[in-house]
PDB file of C-alpha atoms and ligand atoms in Angstrom:
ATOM      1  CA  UNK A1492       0.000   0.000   0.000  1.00  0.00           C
ATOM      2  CA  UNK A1493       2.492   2.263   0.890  1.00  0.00           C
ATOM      3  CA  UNK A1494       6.116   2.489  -1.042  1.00  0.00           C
ATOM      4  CA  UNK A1495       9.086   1.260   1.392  1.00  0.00           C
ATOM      5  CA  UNK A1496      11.351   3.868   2.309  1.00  0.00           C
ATOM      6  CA  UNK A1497      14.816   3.621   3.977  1.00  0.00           C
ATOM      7  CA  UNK A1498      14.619   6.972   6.781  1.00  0.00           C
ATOM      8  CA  UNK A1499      18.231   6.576   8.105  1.00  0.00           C
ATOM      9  CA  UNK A1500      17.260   6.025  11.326  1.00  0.00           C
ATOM     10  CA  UNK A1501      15.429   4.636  13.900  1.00  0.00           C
ATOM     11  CA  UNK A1502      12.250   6.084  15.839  1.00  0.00           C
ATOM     12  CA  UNK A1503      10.207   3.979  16.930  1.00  0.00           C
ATOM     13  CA  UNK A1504       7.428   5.202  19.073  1.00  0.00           C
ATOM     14  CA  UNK A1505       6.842   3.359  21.990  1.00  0.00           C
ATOM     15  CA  UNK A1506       5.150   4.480  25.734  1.00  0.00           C
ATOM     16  CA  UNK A1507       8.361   4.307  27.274  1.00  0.00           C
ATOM     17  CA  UNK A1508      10.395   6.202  24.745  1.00  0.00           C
ATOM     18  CA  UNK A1509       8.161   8.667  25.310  1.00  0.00           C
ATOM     19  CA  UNK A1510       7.978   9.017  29.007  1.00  0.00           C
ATOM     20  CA  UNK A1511      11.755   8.909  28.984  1.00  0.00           C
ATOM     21  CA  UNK A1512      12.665  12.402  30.432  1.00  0.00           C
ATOM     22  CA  UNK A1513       9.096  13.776  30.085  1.00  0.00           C
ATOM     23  CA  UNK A1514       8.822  16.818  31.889  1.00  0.00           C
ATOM     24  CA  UNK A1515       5.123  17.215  31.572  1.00  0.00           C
ATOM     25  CA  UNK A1516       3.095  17.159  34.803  1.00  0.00           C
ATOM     26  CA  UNK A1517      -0.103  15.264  34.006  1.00  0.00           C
ATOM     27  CA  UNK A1518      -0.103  14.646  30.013  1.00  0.00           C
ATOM     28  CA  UNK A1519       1.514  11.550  28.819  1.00  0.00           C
ATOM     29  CA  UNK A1520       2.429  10.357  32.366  1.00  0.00           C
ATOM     30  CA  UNK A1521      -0.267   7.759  32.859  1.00  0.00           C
ATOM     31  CA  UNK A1522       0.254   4.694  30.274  1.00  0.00           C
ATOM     32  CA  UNK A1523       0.120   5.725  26.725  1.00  0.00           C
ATOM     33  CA  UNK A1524      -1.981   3.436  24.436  1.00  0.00           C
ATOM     34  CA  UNK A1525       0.543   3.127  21.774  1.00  0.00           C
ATOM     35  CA  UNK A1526      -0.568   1.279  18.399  1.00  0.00           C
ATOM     36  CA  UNK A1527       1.368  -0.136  15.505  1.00  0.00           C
ATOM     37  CA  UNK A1528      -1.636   0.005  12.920  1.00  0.00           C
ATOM     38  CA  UNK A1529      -5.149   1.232  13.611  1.00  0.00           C
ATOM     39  CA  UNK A1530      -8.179   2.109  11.790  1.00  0.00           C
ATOM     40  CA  UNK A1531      -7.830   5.846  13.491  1.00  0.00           C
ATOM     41  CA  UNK A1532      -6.643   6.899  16.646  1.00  0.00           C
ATOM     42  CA  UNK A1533      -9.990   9.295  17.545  1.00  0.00           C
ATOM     43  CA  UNK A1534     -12.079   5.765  17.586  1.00  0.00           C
ATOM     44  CA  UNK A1535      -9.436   4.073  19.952  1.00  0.00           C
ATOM     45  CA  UNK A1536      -9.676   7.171  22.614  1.00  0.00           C
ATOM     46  CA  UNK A1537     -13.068   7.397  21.779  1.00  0.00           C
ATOM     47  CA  UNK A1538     -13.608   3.482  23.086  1.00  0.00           C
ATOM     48  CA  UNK A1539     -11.464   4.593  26.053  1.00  0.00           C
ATOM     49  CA  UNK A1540     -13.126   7.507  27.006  1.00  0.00           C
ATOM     50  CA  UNK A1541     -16.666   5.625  27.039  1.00  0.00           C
ATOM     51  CA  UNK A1542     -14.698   2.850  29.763  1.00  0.00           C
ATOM     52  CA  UNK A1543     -13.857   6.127  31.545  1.00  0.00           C
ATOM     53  CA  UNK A1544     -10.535   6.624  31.095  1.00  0.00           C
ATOM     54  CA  UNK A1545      -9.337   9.924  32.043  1.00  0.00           C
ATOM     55  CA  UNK A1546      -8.430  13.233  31.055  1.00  0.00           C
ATOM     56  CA  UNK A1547      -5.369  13.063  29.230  1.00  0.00           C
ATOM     57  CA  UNK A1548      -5.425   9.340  28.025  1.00  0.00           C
ATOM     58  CA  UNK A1549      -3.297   9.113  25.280  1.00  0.00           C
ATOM     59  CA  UNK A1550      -3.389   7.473  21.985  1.00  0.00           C
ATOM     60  CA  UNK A1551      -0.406   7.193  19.352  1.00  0.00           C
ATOM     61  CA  UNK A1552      -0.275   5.186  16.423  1.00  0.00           C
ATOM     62  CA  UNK A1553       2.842   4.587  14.097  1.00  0.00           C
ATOM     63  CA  UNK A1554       0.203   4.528  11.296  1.00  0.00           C
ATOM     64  CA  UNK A1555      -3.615   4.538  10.599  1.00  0.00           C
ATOM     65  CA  UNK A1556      -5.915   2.549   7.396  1.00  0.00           C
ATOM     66  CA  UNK A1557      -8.584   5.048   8.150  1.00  0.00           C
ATOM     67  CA  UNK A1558      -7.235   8.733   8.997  1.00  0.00           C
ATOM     68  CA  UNK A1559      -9.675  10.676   8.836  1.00  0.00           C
ATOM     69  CA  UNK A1560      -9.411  14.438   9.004  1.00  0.00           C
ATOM     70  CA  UNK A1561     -12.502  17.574   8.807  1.00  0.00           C
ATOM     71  CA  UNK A1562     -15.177  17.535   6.644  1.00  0.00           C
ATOM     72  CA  UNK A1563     -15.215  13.246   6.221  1.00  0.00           C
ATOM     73  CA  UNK A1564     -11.461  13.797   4.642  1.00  0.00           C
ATOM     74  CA  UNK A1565      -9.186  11.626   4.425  1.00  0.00           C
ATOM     75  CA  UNK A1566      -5.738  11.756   6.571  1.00  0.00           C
ATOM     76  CA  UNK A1567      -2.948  10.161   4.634  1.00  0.00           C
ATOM     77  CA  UNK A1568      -0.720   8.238   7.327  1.00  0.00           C
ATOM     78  CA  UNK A1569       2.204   6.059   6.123  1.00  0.00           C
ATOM     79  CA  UNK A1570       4.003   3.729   8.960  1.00  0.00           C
ATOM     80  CA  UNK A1571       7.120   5.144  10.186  1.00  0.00           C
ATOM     81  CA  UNK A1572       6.607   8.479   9.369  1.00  0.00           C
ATOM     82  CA  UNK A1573       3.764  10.511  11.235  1.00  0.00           C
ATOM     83  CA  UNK A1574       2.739  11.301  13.929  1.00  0.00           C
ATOM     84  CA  UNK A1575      -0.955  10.324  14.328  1.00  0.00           C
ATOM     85  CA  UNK A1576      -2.133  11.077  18.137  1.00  0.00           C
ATOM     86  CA  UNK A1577      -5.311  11.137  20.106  1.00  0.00           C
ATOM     87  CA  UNK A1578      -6.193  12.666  23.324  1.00  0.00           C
ATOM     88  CA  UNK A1579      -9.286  12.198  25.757  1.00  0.00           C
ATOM     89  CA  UNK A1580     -10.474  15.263  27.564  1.00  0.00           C
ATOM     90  CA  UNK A1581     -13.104  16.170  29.655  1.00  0.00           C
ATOM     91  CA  UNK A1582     -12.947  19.972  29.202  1.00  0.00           C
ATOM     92  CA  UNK A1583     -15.455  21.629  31.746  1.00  0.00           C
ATOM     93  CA  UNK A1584     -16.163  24.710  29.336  1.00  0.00           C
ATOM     94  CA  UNK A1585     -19.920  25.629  27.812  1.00  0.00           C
ATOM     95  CA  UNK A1586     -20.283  23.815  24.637  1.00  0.00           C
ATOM     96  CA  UNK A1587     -20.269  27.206  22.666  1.00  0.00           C
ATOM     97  CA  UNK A1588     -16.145  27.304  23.795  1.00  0.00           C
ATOM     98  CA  UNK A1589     -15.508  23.887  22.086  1.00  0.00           C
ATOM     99  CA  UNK A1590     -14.142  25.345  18.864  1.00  0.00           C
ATOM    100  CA  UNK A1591     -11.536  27.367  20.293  1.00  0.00           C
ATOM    101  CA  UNK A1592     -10.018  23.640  21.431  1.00  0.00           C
ATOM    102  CA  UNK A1593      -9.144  23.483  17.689  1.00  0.00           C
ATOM    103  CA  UNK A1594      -7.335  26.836  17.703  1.00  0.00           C
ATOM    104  CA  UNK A1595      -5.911  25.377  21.148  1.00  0.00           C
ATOM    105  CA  UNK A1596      -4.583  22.232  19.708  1.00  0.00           C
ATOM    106  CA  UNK A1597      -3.360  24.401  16.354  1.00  0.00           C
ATOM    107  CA  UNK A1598      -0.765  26.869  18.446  1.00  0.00           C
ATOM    108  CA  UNK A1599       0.319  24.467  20.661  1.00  0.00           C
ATOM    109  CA  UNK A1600       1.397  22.118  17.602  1.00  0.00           C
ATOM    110  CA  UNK A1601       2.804  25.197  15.784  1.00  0.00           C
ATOM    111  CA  UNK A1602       4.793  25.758  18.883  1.00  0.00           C
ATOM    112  CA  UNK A1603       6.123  22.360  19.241  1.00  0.00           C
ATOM    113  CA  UNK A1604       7.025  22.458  15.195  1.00  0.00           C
ATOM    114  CA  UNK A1605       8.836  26.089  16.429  1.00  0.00           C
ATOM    115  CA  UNK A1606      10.996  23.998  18.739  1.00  0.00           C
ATOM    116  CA  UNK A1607      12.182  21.847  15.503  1.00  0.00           C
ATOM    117  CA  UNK A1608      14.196  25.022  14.407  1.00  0.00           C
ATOM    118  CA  UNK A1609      10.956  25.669  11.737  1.00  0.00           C
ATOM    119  CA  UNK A1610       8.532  28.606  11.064  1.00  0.00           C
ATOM    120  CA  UNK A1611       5.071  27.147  11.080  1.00  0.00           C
ATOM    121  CA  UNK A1612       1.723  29.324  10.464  1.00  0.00           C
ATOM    122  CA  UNK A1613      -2.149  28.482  10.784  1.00  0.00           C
ATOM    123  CA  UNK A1614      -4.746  28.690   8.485  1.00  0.00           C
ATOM    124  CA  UNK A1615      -8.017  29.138  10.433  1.00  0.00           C
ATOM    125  CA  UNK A1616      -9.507  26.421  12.201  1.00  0.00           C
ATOM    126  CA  UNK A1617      -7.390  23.414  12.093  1.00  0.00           C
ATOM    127  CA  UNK A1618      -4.662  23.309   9.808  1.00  0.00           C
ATOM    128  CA  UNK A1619      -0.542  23.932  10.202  1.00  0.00           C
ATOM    129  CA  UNK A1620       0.972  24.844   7.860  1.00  0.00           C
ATOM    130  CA  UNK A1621       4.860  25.807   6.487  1.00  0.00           C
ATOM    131  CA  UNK A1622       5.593  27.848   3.652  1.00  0.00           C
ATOM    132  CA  UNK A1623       1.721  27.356   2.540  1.00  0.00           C
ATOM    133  CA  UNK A1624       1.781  23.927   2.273  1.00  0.00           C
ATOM    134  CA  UNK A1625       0.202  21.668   4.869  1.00  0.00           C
ATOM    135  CA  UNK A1626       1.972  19.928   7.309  1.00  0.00           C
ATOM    136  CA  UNK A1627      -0.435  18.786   9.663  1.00  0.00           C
ATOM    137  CA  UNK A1628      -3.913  19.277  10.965  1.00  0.00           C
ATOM    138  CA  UNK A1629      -6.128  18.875  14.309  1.00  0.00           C
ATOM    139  CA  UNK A1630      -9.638  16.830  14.361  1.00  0.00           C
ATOM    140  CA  UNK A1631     -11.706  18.006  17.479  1.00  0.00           C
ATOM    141  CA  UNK A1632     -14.605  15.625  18.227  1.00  0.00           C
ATOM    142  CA  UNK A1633     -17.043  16.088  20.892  1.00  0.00           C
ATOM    143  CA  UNK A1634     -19.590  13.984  22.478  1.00  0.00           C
ATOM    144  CA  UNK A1635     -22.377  15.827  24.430  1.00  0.00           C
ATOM    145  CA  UNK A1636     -24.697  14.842  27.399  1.00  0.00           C
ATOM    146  CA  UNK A1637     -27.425  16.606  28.041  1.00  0.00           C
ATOM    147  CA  UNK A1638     -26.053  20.149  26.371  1.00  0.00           C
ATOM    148  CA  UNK A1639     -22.886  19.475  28.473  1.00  0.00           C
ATOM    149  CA  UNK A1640     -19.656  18.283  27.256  1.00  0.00           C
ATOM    150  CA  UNK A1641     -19.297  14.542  28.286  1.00  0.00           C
ATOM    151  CA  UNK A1642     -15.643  14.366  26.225  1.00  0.00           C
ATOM    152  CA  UNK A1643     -13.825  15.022  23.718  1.00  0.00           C
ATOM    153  CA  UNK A1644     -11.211  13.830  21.595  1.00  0.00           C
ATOM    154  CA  UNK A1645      -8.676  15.933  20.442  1.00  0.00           C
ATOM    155  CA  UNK A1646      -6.912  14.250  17.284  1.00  0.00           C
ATOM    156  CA  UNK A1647      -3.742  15.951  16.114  1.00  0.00           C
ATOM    157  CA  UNK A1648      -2.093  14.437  12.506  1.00  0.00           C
ATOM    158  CA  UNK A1649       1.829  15.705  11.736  1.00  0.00           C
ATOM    159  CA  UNK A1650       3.438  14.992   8.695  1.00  0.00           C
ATOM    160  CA  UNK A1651       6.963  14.314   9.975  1.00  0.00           C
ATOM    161  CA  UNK A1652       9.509  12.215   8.309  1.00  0.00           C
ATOM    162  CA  UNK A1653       6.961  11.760   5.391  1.00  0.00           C
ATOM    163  CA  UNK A1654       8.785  11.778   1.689  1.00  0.00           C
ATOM    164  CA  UNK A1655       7.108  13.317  -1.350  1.00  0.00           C
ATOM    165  CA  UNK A1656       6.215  10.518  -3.055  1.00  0.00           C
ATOM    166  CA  UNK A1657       4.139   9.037   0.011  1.00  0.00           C
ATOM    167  CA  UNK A1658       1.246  11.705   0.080  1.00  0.00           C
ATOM    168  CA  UNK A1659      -0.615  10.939  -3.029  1.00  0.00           C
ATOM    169  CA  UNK A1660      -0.133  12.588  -6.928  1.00  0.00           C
ATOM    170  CA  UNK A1661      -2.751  15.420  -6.371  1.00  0.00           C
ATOM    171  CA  UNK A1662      -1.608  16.679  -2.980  1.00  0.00           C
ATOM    172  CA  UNK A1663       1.741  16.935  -3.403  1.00  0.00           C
ATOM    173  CA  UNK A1664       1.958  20.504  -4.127  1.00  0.00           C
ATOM    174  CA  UNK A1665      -0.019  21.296  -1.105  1.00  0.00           C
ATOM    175  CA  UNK A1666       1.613  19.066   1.244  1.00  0.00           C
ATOM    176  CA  UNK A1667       4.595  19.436   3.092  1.00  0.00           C
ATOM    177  CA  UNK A1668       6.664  17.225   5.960  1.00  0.00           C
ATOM    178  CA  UNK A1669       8.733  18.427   8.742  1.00  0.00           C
ATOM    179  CA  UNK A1670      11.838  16.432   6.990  1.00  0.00           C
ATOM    180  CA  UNK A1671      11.156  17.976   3.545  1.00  0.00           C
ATOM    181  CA  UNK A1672      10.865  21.425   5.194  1.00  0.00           C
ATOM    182  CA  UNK A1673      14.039  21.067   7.161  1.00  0.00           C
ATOM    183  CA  UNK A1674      16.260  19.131   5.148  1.00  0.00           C
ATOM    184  CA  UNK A1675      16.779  16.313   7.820  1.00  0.00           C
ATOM    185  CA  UNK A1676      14.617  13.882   9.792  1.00  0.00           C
ATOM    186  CA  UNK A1677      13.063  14.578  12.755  1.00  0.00           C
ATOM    187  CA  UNK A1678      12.747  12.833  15.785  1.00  0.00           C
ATOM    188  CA  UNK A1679       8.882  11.495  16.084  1.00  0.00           C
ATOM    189  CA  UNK A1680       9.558  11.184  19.978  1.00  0.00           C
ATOM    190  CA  UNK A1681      11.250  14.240  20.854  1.00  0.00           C
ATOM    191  CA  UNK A1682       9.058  16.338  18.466  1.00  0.00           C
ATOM    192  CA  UNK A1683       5.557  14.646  20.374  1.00  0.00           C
ATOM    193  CA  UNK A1684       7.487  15.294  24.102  1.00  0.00           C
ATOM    194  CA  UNK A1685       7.381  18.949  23.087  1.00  0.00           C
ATOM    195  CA  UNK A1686       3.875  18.622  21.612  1.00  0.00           C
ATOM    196  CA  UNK A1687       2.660  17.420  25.253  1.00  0.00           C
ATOM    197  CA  UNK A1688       4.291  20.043  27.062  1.00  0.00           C
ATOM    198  CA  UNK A1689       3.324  22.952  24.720  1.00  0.00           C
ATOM    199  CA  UNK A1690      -0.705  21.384  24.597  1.00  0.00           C
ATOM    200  CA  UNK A1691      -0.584  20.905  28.657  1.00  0.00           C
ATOM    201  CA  UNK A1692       0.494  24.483  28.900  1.00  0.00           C
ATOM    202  CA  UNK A1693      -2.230  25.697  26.284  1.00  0.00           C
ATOM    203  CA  UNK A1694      -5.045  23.776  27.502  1.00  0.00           C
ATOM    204  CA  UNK A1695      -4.227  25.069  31.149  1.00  0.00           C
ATOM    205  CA  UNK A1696      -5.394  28.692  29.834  1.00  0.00           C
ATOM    206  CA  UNK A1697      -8.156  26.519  27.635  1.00  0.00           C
ATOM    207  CA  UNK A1698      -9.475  25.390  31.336  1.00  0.00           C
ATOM    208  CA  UNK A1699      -9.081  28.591  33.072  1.00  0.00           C
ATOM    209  CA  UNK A1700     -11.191  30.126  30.259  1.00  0.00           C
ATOM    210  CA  UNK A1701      -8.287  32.643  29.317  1.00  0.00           C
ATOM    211  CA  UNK A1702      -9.520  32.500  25.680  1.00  0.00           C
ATOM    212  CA  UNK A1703      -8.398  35.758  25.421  1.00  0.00           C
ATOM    213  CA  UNK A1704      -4.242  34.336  25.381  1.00  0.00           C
ATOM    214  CA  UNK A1705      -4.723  31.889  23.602  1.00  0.00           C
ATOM    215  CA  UNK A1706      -6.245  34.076  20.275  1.00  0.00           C
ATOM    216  CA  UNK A1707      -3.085  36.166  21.077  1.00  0.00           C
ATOM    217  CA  UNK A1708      -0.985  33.432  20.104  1.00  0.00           C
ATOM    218  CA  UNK A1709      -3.114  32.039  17.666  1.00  0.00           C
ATOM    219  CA  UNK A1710      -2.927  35.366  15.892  1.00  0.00           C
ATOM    220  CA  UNK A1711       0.547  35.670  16.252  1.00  0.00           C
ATOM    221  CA  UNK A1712       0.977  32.409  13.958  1.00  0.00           C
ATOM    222  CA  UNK A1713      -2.358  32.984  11.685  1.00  0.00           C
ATOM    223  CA  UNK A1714      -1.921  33.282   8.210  1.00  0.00           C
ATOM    224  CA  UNK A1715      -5.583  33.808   7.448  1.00  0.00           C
ATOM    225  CA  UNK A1716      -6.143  37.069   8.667  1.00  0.00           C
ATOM    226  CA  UNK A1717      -6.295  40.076   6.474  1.00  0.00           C
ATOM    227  CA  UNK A1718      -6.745  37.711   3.470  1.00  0.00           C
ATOM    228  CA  UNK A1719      -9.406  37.324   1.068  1.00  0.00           C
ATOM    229  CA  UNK A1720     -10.985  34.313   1.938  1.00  0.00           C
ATOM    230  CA  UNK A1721     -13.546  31.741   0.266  1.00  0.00           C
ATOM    231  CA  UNK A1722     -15.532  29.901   2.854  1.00  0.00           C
ATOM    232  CA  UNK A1723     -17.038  27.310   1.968  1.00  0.00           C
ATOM    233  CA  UNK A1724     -20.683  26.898   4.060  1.00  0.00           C
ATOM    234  CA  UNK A1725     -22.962  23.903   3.994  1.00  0.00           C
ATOM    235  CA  UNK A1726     -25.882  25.616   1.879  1.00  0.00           C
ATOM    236  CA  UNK A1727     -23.449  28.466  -0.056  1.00  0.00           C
ATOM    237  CA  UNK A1728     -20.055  29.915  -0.278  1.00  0.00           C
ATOM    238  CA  UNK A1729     -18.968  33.523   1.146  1.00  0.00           C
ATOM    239  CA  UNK A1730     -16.253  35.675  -0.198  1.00  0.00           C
ATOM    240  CA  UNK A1731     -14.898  38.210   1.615  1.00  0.00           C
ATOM    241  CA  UNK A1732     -11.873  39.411   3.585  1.00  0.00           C
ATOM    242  CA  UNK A1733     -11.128  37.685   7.337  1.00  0.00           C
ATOM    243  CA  UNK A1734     -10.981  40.001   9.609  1.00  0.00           C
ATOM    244  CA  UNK A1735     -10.146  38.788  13.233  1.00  0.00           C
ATOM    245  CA  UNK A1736     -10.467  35.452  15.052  1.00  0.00           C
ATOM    246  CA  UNK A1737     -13.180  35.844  18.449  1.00  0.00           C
ATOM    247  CA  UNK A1738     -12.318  34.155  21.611  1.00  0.00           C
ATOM    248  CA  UNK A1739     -14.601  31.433  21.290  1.00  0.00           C
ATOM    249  CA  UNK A1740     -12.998  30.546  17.565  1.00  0.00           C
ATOM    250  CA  UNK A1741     -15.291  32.062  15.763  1.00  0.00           C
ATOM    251  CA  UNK A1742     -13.973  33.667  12.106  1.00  0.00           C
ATOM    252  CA  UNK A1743     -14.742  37.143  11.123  1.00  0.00           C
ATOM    253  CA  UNK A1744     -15.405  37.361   7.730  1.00  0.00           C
ATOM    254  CA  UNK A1745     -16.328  40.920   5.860  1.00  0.00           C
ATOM    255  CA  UNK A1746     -18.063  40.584   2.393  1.00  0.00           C
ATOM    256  CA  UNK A1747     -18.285  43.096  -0.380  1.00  0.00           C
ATOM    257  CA  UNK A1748     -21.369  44.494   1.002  1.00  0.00           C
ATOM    258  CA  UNK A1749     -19.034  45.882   4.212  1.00  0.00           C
ATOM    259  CA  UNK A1750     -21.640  42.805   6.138  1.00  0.00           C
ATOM    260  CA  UNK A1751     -19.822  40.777   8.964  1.00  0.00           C
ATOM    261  CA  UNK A1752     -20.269  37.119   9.070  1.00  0.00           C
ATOM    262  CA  UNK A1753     -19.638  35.243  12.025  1.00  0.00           C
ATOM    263  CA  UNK A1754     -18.301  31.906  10.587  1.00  0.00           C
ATOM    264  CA  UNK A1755     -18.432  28.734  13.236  1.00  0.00           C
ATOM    265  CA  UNK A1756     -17.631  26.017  10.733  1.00  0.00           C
ATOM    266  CA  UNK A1757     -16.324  25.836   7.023  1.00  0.00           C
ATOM    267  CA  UNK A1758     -13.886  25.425   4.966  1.00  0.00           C
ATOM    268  CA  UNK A1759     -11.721  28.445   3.895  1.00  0.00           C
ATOM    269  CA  UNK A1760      -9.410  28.777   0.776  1.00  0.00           C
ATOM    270  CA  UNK A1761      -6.855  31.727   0.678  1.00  0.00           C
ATOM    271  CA  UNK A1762      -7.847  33.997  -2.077  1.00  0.00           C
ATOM    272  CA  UNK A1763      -4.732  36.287  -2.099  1.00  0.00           C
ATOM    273  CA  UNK A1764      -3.295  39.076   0.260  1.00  0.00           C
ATOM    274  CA  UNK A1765      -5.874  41.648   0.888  1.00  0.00           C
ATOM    275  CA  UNK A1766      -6.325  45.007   3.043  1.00  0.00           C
ATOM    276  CA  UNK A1767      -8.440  45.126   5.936  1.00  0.00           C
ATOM    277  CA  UNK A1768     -10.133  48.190   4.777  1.00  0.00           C
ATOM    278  CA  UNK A1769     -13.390  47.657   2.973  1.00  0.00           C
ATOM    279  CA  UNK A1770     -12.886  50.859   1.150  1.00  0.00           C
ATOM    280  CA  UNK A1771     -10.635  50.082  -0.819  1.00  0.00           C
ATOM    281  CA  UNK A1772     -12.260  46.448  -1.311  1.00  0.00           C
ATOM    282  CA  UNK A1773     -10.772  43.542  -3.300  1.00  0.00           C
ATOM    283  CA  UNK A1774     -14.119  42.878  -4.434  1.00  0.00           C
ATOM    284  CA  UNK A1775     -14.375  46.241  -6.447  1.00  0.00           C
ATOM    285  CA  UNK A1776     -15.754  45.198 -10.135  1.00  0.00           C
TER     286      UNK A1776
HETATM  287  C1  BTN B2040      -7.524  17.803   9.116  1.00  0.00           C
HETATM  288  O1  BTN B2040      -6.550  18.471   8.748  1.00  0.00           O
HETATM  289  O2  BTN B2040      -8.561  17.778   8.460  1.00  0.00           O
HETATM  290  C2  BTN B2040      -7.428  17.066  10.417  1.00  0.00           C
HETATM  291  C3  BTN B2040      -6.461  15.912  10.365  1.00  0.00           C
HETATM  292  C4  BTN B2040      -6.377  15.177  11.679  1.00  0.00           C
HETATM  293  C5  BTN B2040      -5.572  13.907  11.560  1.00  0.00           C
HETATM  294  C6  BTN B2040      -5.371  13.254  12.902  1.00  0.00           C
HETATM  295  S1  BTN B2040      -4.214  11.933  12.832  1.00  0.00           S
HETATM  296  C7  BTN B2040      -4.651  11.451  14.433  1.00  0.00           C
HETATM  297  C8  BTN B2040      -6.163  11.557  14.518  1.00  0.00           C
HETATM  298  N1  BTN B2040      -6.781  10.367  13.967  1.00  0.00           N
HETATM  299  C9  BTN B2040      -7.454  10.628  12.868  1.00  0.00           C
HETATM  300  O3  BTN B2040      -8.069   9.768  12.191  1.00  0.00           O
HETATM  301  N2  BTN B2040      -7.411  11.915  12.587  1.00  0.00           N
HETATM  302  C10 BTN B2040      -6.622  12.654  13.536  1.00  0.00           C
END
């Protein structure tokens, strides 16, 4: 299924290679559920959470059959290569906050990829990217009980050590990995140990409901912002020019007609750099 590819080194990904030297204080220190193959990681913590496992259960796999990313997509993930993770949480917030656990997830990733000596950005809700092209994304699932939260699953997908010619013939101008970005494998291990630290640290301000530092950052690293945008909606599609990011995730976006659109969920494609002004708007015929 997937070609065979010598990566000059080992790195395997196993619960004690992990712990070894963790300096996290509650993430990653109970026993991590570590998988050679699975369908997808999300079901596995999923199962877990429902035996009540607790927050901070952790799933890694070295590679998935059935990664599946936003809107039913499809995540690509080679053995050997990725890093395909899943985390249960019990987050305590009002369901409206849920979203900004993507934009959570998305700078604490970005953070981690920092640490690897690259220069990541975000694209608004879920995906990381470097130099434009994607490198990984975040797949937030939650299940409710009785308007309340009852868990969630936080699912975060890195291409690491992936080569070209693994992601398939029509992505591969989109797609990036951490190797092909930095021009030498990466450590799967010591890139997830920062991963757990930087999320721990993240969704301690998630839980305190300081929403407020974590758009900071997230706007620090946004790359959608400013830009003419396409968002694509479930009935229609919206053009216009994102504006800001509010606490709760929610996308700005400004149309032609100088109305503000308060987007929740959809998929946005970069148009090209615009101004924030709507006088002098992109749209102009
Ligand atoms: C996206 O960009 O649309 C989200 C991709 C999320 C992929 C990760 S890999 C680990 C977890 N298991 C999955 O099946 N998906 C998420």
């Amino acid at each position: 299924m997937y070609p065979s590819i010598d990566r000059g080194f080992p790195d395997k990904l196993s619960s004690g290679a992990v712990q070894k030297g963790l300096t996290t204080e509650w993430l990653g220190q109970q026993p991590i559920f570590c998988f050679g193959v699975v369908e997808t990681t999300n079901i596995e913590a999923n199962r877990l959470a429902r035996e009540g496992r607790p927050e901070g259960t952790l799933v890694v796999a070295d590679a998935q059959t059935k990664g599946r990313g936003r809107l039913r997509r499809s995540w690509v993930s080679p053995p050997g290569t990725g890093l395909y993770l899943s985390v249960v949480l019990r987050p305590t917030c009002a369901p409206d906050r849920f979203p900004a656990l993507t934009l959570t997830a998305g700078v604490a990733t970005a953070a981690a990829i920092q640490q690897m000596g690259l220069v990541p950005q975000l694209k608004w809700p879920n995906d990381i990217l470097i130099s434009g092209k994607k490198v990984g994304g975040i797949l937030t699932e939650a299940v409710f009980d009785k308007k309340q939260i009852d868990f969630a699953i936080l699912g975060i997908g890195i291409n690491v050590n992936t080569a070209a010619e693994e992601f398939p013939v029509s992505f591969r101008n989109q797609a990036t990995s951490l190797r092909l970005s930095l021009g030498k494998p990466v450590s799967r291990v010591a890139l997830l140990q920062n991963l757990l630290i930087k999320f721990e640290h993240y969704y301690g301000l998630f839980s305190e409901g300081d929403f407020g530092s974590i758009i900071h950052s997230w706007s620090e690293l946004d790359s959608t912002l400013g830009r003419e945008v396409e968002v694509s909606l479930p009935e229609s599609r919206l053009l216009g020019v994102a504006e800001a990011v509010e606490p709760d995730g929610t996308l700005l976006v400004r149309d032609k007609t100088n109305r503000l659109h308060r987007i929740v969920a959809g998929d946005v494609v970069h148009c090209r750099t615009a101004p924030l002004t709507v006088d002098r708007s992109p749209f102009t015929e």
